[in-house]
mmCIF file of C-alpha atoms in Angstrom:
data_model
loop_
_atom_site.group_PDB
_atom_site.id
_atom_site.type_symbol
_atom_site.label_atom_id
_atom_site.label_comp_id
_atom_site.label_asym_id
_atom_site.label_seq_id
_atom_site.Cartn_x
_atom_site.Cartn_y
_atom_site.Cartn_z
ATOM 1 C CA UNK A 14 0.064 0.678 -0.013
ATOM 2 C CA UNK A 15 1.390 3.368 -1.072
ATOM 3 C CA UNK A 16 1.278 5.711 1.341
ATOM 4 C CA UNK A 17 0.065 8.873 0.566
ATOM 5 C CA UNK A 18 3.082 11.627 0.620
ATOM 6 C CA UNK A 19 3.709 13.438 4.434
ATOM 7 C CA UNK A 20 2.670 17.526 3.986
ATOM 8 C CA UNK A 21 5.328 19.346 2.234
ATOM 9 C CA UNK A 22 6.780 21.984 6.198
ATOM 10 C CA UNK A 23 5.847 25.497 5.794
ATOM 11 C CA UNK A 24 7.460 28.176 4.292
ATOM 12 C CA UNK A 25 9.210 29.322 7.219
ATOM 13 C CA UNK A 26 12.201 30.835 5.661
ATOM 14 C CA UNK A 27 9.822 32.634 3.400
ATOM 15 C CA UNK A 28 8.107 33.556 7.162
ATOM 16 C CA UNK A 29 11.013 35.171 7.936
ATOM 17 C CA UNK A 30 11.572 37.119 4.875
ATOM 18 C CA UNK A 31 8.133 38.596 4.631
ATOM 19 C CA UNK A 32 8.406 39.794 8.554
ATOM 20 C CA UNK A 33 11.573 41.425 8.245
ATOM 21 C CA UNK A 34 10.639 42.917 4.849
ATOM 22 C CA UNK A 35 7.728 44.128 7.223
ATOM 23 C CA UNK A 36 9.694 45.859 9.819
ATOM 24 C CA UNK A 37 12.129 47.569 7.378
ATOM 25 C CA UNK A 38 8.926 48.859 6.070
ATOM 26 C CA UNK A 39 8.052 50.419 9.334
ATOM 27 C CA UNK A 40 11.091 51.607 10.512
ATOM 28 C CA UNK A 41 11.175 53.158 6.997
ATOM 29 C CA UNK A 42 8.329 54.713 7.336
ATOM 30 C CA UNK A 43 9.710 55.105 11.383
ATOM 31 C CA UNK A 44 12.678 56.891 10.370
ATOM 32 C CA UNK A 45 10.254 59.757 7.956
ATOM 33 C CA UNK A 46 8.661 61.058 10.663
ATOM 34 C CA UNK A 47 11.369 61.586 13.518
ATOM 35 C CA UNK A 48 13.149 64.272 11.822
ATOM 36 C CA UNK A 49 10.056 65.957 11.624
ATOM 37 C CA UNK A 50 8.676 65.469 15.243
ATOM 38 C CA UNK A 51 11.678 66.762 16.794
ATOM 39 C CA UNK A 52 12.169 69.473 14.861
ATOM 40 C CA UNK A 53 8.815 71.565 15.961
ATOM 41 C CA UNK A 54 9.402 71.151 20.000
ATOM 42 C CA UNK A 55 7.609 74.519 19.780
ATOM 43 C CA UNK A 56 8.274 77.986 22.501
ATOM 44 C CA UNK A 57 9.556 76.622 25.986
ATOM 45 C CA UNK A 58 7.398 76.317 29.064
ATOM 46 C CA UNK A 59 8.059 80.403 31.695
ATOM 47 C CA UNK A 60 10.426 78.565 33.931
ATOM 48 C CA UNK A 61 11.620 75.934 31.841
ATOM 49 C CA UNK A 62 15.154 77.346 30.854
ATOM 50 C CA UNK A 63 16.235 78.502 33.286
ATOM 51 C CA UNK A 64 19.638 79.081 35.145
ATOM 52 C CA UNK A 65 18.234 79.113 38.468
ATOM 53 C CA UNK A 66 17.302 83.267 38.599
ATOM 54 C CA UNK A 67 16.494 83.995 34.923
ATOM 55 C CA UNK A 68 14.654 82.469 32.313
ATOM 56 C CA UNK A 69 16.317 82.494 29.638
ATOM 57 C CA UNK A 70 14.100 82.244 27.403
ATOM 58 C CA UNK A 71 11.392 84.870 27.958
ATOM 59 C CA UNK A 72 11.995 88.231 28.411
ATOM 60 C CA UNK A 73 9.955 91.223 29.682
ATOM 61 C CA UNK A 74 9.706 95.166 29.443
ATOM 62 C CA UNK A 75 8.226 97.066 32.081
ATOM 63 C CA UNK A 76 6.050 100.231 30.563
ATOM 64 C CA UNK A 77 7.159 99.844 27.053
ATOM 65 C CA UNK A 78 10.688 99.975 28.475
ATOM 66 C CA UNK A 79 14.177 97.662 27.608
ATOM 67 C CA UNK A 80 13.573 93.631 27.663
ATOM 68 C CA UNK A 81 15.073 91.533 29.435
ATOM 69 C CA UNK A 82 15.111 88.157 30.751
ATOM 70 C CA UNK A 83 12.978 87.374 33.013
ATOM 71 C CA UNK A 84 12.779 86.407 36.172
ATOM 72 C CA UNK A 85 12.248 83.495 38.353
ATOM 73 C CA UNK A 86 8.915 84.288 40.440
ATOM 74 C CA UNK A 87 10.591 83.744 44.878
ATOM 75 C CA UNK A 88 9.009 83.237 47.328
ATOM 76 C CA UNK A 89 5.483 82.807 44.966
ATOM 77 C CA UNK A 90 2.568 83.866 47.337
ATOM 78 C CA UNK A 91 0.434 80.623 48.051
ATOM 79 C CA UNK A 92 -2.617 82.030 46.185
ATOM 80 C CA UNK A 93 -1.140 81.927 42.555
ATOM 81 C CA UNK A 94 -1.053 78.059 40.858
ATOM 82 C CA UNK A 95 1.365 75.382 41.997
ATOM 83 C CA UNK A 96 4.873 75.647 40.446
ATOM 84 C CA UNK A 97 5.262 72.302 37.908
ATOM 85 C CA UNK A 98 9.303 72.779 38.300
ATOM 86 C CA UNK A 99 11.249 71.385 34.342
ATOM 87 C CA UNK A 100 7.528 71.284 33.349
ATOM 88 C CA UNK A 101 6.292 75.357 33.671
ATOM 89 C CA UNK A 102 6.911 78.323 36.608
ATOM 90 C CA UNK A 103 6.067 80.908 38.455
ATOM 91 C CA UNK A 104 8.199 84.502 35.810
ATOM 92 C CA UNK A 105 7.695 88.456 36.531
ATOM 93 C CA UNK A 106 9.191 91.877 36.004
ATOM 94 C CA UNK A 107 11.485 90.806 39.565
ATOM 95 C CA UNK A 108 13.131 88.288 42.221
ATOM 96 C CA UNK A 109 10.283 88.861 44.124
ATOM 97 C CA UNK A 110 7.633 89.875 41.602
ATOM 98 C CA UNK A 111 7.043 93.095 42.555
ATOM 99 C CA UNK A 112 8.122 96.776 41.606
ATOM 100 C CA UNK A 113 8.814 99.666 43.771
ATOM 101 C CA UNK A 114 5.860 102.199 44.513
ATOM 102 C CA UNK A 115 2.992 99.204 44.298
ATOM 103 C CA UNK A 116 0.306 98.642 46.346
ATOM 104 C CA UNK A 117 -1.942 95.980 46.929
ATOM 105 C CA UNK A 118 -5.392 97.076 45.598
ATOM 106 C CA UNK A 119 -5.241 95.359 41.967
ATOM 107 C CA UNK A 120 -4.464 98.612 40.037
ATOM 108 C CA UNK A 121 -3.220 98.168 37.525
ATOM 109 C CA UNK A 122 -0.646 100.653 37.568
ATOM 110 C CA UNK A 123 2.661 98.712 35.418
ATOM 111 C CA UNK A 124 1.813 97.401 32.171
ATOM 112 C CA UNK A 125 4.539 94.823 31.323
ATOM 113 C CA UNK A 126 4.818 92.497 28.209
ATOM 114 C CA UNK A 127 6.405 89.187 28.329
ATOM 115 C CA UNK A 128 7.743 87.587 25.098
ATOM 116 C CA UNK A 129 9.020 84.300 23.659
ATOM 117 C CA UNK A 130 10.588 83.772 20.217
ATOM 118 C CA UNK A 131 11.199 79.973 18.742
ATOM 119 C CA UNK A 132 11.022 78.044 15.363
ATOM 120 C CA UNK A 133 7.526 77.169 13.520
ATOM 121 C CA UNK A 134 9.708 73.821 10.919
ATOM 122 C CA UNK A 135 6.758 71.533 10.966
ATOM 123 C CA UNK A 136 4.049 72.699 13.400
ATOM 124 C CA UNK A 137 0.562 73.227 12.915
ATOM 125 C CA UNK A 138 -0.389 74.102 16.147
ATOM 126 C CA UNK A 139 0.387 75.275 19.428
ATOM 127 C CA UNK A 140 -1.700 74.489 22.471
ATOM 128 C CA UNK A 141 -1.247 75.455 26.082
ATOM 129 C CA UNK A 142 -2.532 77.324 28.947
ATOM 130 C CA UNK A 143 -1.483 79.618 31.333
ATOM 131 C CA UNK A 144 -1.581 81.969 34.736
ATOM 132 C CA UNK A 145 -1.023 85.831 35.688
ATOM 133 C CA UNK A 146 -1.427 87.758 37.734
ATOM 134 C CA UNK A 147 -3.386 90.931 37.752
ATOM 135 C CA UNK A 148 -4.047 90.238 33.987
ATOM 136 C CA UNK A 149 -4.150 89.638 30.362
ATOM 137 C CA UNK A 150 -4.537 92.837 27.994
ATOM 138 C CA UNK A 151 -3.143 90.257 24.358
ATOM 139 C CA UNK A 152 -2.331 87.370 23.554
ATOM 140 C CA UNK A 153 0.034 88.167 20.193
ATOM 141 C CA UNK A 154 1.216 85.097 18.140
ATOM 142 C CA UNK A 155 3.512 87.839 15.492
ATOM 143 C CA UNK A 156 1.158 90.703 15.846
ATOM 144 C CA UNK A 157 -1.795 88.864 15.695
ATOM 145 C CA UNK A 158 -4.163 88.956 18.413
ATOM 146 C CA UNK A 159 -4.548 84.763 19.748
ATOM 147 C CA UNK A 160 -8.630 84.109 20.624
ATOM 148 C CA UNK A 161 -7.401 83.144 23.938
ATOM 149 C CA UNK A 162 -7.342 84.190 27.732
ATOM 150 C CA UNK A 163 -5.346 83.132 31.321
ATOM 151 C CA UNK A 164 -6.146 82.542 34.268
ATOM 152 C CA UNK A 165 -6.693 85.031 37.772
ATOM 153 C CA UNK A 166 -3.914 83.642 40.263
ATOM 154 C CA UNK A 167 -4.846 80.407 37.551
ATOM 155 C CA UNK A 168 -5.098 77.822 34.316
ATOM 156 C CA UNK A 169 -7.543 78.844 32.265
ATOM 157 C CA UNK A 170 -9.200 77.288 29.441
ATOM 158 C CA UNK A 171 -7.188 75.856 26.918
ATOM 159 C CA UNK A 172 -6.162 77.893 23.838
ATOM 160 C CA UNK A 173 -3.818 77.863 20.636
ATOM 161 C CA UNK A 174 -1.503 78.460 18.951
ATOM 162 C CA UNK A 175 -2.417 78.284 15.469
ATOM 163 C CA UNK A 176 -0.895 80.793 11.817
ATOM 164 C CA UNK A 177 2.569 79.185 13.269
ATOM 165 C CA UNK A 178 5.346 80.662 10.391
ATOM 166 C CA UNK A 179 7.751 77.657 9.766
ATOM 167 C CA UNK A 180 10.721 80.426 10.709
ATOM 168 C CA UNK A 181 10.909 82.329 14.077
ATOM 169 C CA UNK A 182 7.637 82.828 15.831
ATOM 170 C CA UNK A 183 7.826 85.922 18.506
ATOM 171 C CA UNK A 184 4.510 85.803 21.648
ATOM 172 C CA UNK A 185 3.859 87.786 23.464
ATOM 173 C CA UNK A 186 1.757 88.720 26.546
ATOM 174 C CA UNK A 187 0.762 92.236 27.226
ATOM 175 C CA UNK A 188 -0.791 92.083 31.626
ATOM 176 C CA UNK A 189 -1.470 94.425 34.159
ATOM 177 C CA UNK A 190 -0.560 94.733 37.891
ATOM 178 C CA UNK A 191 -0.814 96.406 41.091
ATOM 179 C CA UNK A 192 3.653 95.604 41.172
ATOM 180 C CA UNK A 193 2.808 93.677 44.072
ATOM 181 C CA UNK A 194 3.990 89.701 42.756
ATOM 182 C CA UNK A 195 2.765 90.801 39.467
ATOM 183 C CA UNK A 196 3.982 87.097 37.209
ATOM 184 C CA UNK A 197 3.020 84.565 34.189
ATOM 185 C CA UNK A 198 2.862 81.298 34.315
ATOM 186 C CA UNK A 199 2.094 79.674 30.492
ATOM 187 C CA UNK A 200 2.271 75.767 29.885
ATOM 188 C CA UNK A 201 2.884 74.347 26.618
ATOM 189 C CA UNK A 202 0.492 70.636 26.249
ATOM 190 C CA UNK A 203 0.674 70.000 22.980
ATOM 191 C CA UNK A 204 1.754 70.994 19.457
ATOM 192 C CA UNK A 205 0.919 69.387 16.542
ATOM 193 C CA UNK A 206 3.012 69.236 13.215
ATOM 194 C CA UNK A 207 2.521 69.170 9.629
ATOM 195 C CA UNK A 208 4.898 66.646 8.100
ATOM 196 C CA UNK A 209 6.274 68.394 4.080
ATOM 197 C CA UNK A 210 4.197 67.216 1.388
ATOM 198 C CA UNK A 211 7.093 64.949 0.364
ATOM 199 C CA UNK A 212 8.078 63.220 4.306
ATOM 200 C CA UNK A 213 4.284 62.886 3.779
ATOM 201 C CA UNK A 214 4.291 60.832 -0.026
ATOM 202 C CA UNK A 215 7.718 59.015 1.630
ATOM 203 C CA UNK A 216 5.467 57.815 5.144
ATOM 204 C CA UNK A 217 2.483 56.406 2.479
ATOM 205 C CA UNK A 218 5.101 54.893 0.076
ATOM 206 C CA UNK A 219 6.784 53.015 3.320
ATOM 207 C CA UNK A 220 3.065 52.136 4.569
ATOM 208 C CA UNK A 221 1.554 50.543 1.918
ATOM 209 C CA UNK A 222 4.728 48.124 1.530
ATOM 210 C CA UNK A 223 2.933 47.372 5.311
ATOM 211 C CA UNK A 224 -0.156 46.169 3.191
ATOM 212 C CA UNK A 225 1.274 44.518 0.525
ATOM 213 C CA UNK A 226 3.738 42.680 2.633
ATOM 214 C CA UNK A 227 1.267 41.651 4.678
ATOM 215 C CA UNK A 228 -1.114 40.610 2.489
ATOM 216 C CA UNK A 229 1.271 38.593 0.775
ATOM 217 C CA UNK A 230 2.060 36.443 4.077
ATOM 218 C CA UNK A 231 -1.935 36.261 4.069
ATOM 219 C CA UNK A 232 -2.016 35.121 0.622
ATOM 220 C CA UNK A 233 1.030 32.140 1.492
#
């Protein structure tokens, strides 16, 4: 009696080759988007780029005077939103947050302009939140008003920066205070990136390759 031929062993070599192909496509796709993510860091939250006393990423002007590096306000008034060192900290025009001639009456006798600059490479938008003592007069990005506001002492609702230039951008917060522990707190929560068209095409090619490899593997 002639026995039936044994079934052929599974194509191990072919399966391994297919898996390797899938991995190569996945790695290639990841490498395409990595440079865009690395470049699109967005602006620095207040109090995160410091020398321990001054904020090196934010400058401030008092009553339309010259700009200088803002200070980390210390000690922080207990009524203010708590600092989160490494993520965000309060800044002001003085280490104490107070100005000579300040009176704790809430009057807007001192005008402050806080500003920071950043590169907008591959940035579509930036989500942020902010707090102020005493009030925010305006928020502008490259001279265009941003439809957002800051909470008093504590974070307010989330705002969005859009219309970001691919090159250098200038973000400004115009505030006012009574001269006694005035300050600003800004936390950039998230960034949305926009890969370049060429990167999108290459990424699509990489993802298509993954799909083809998967279909071939299933058909084998």
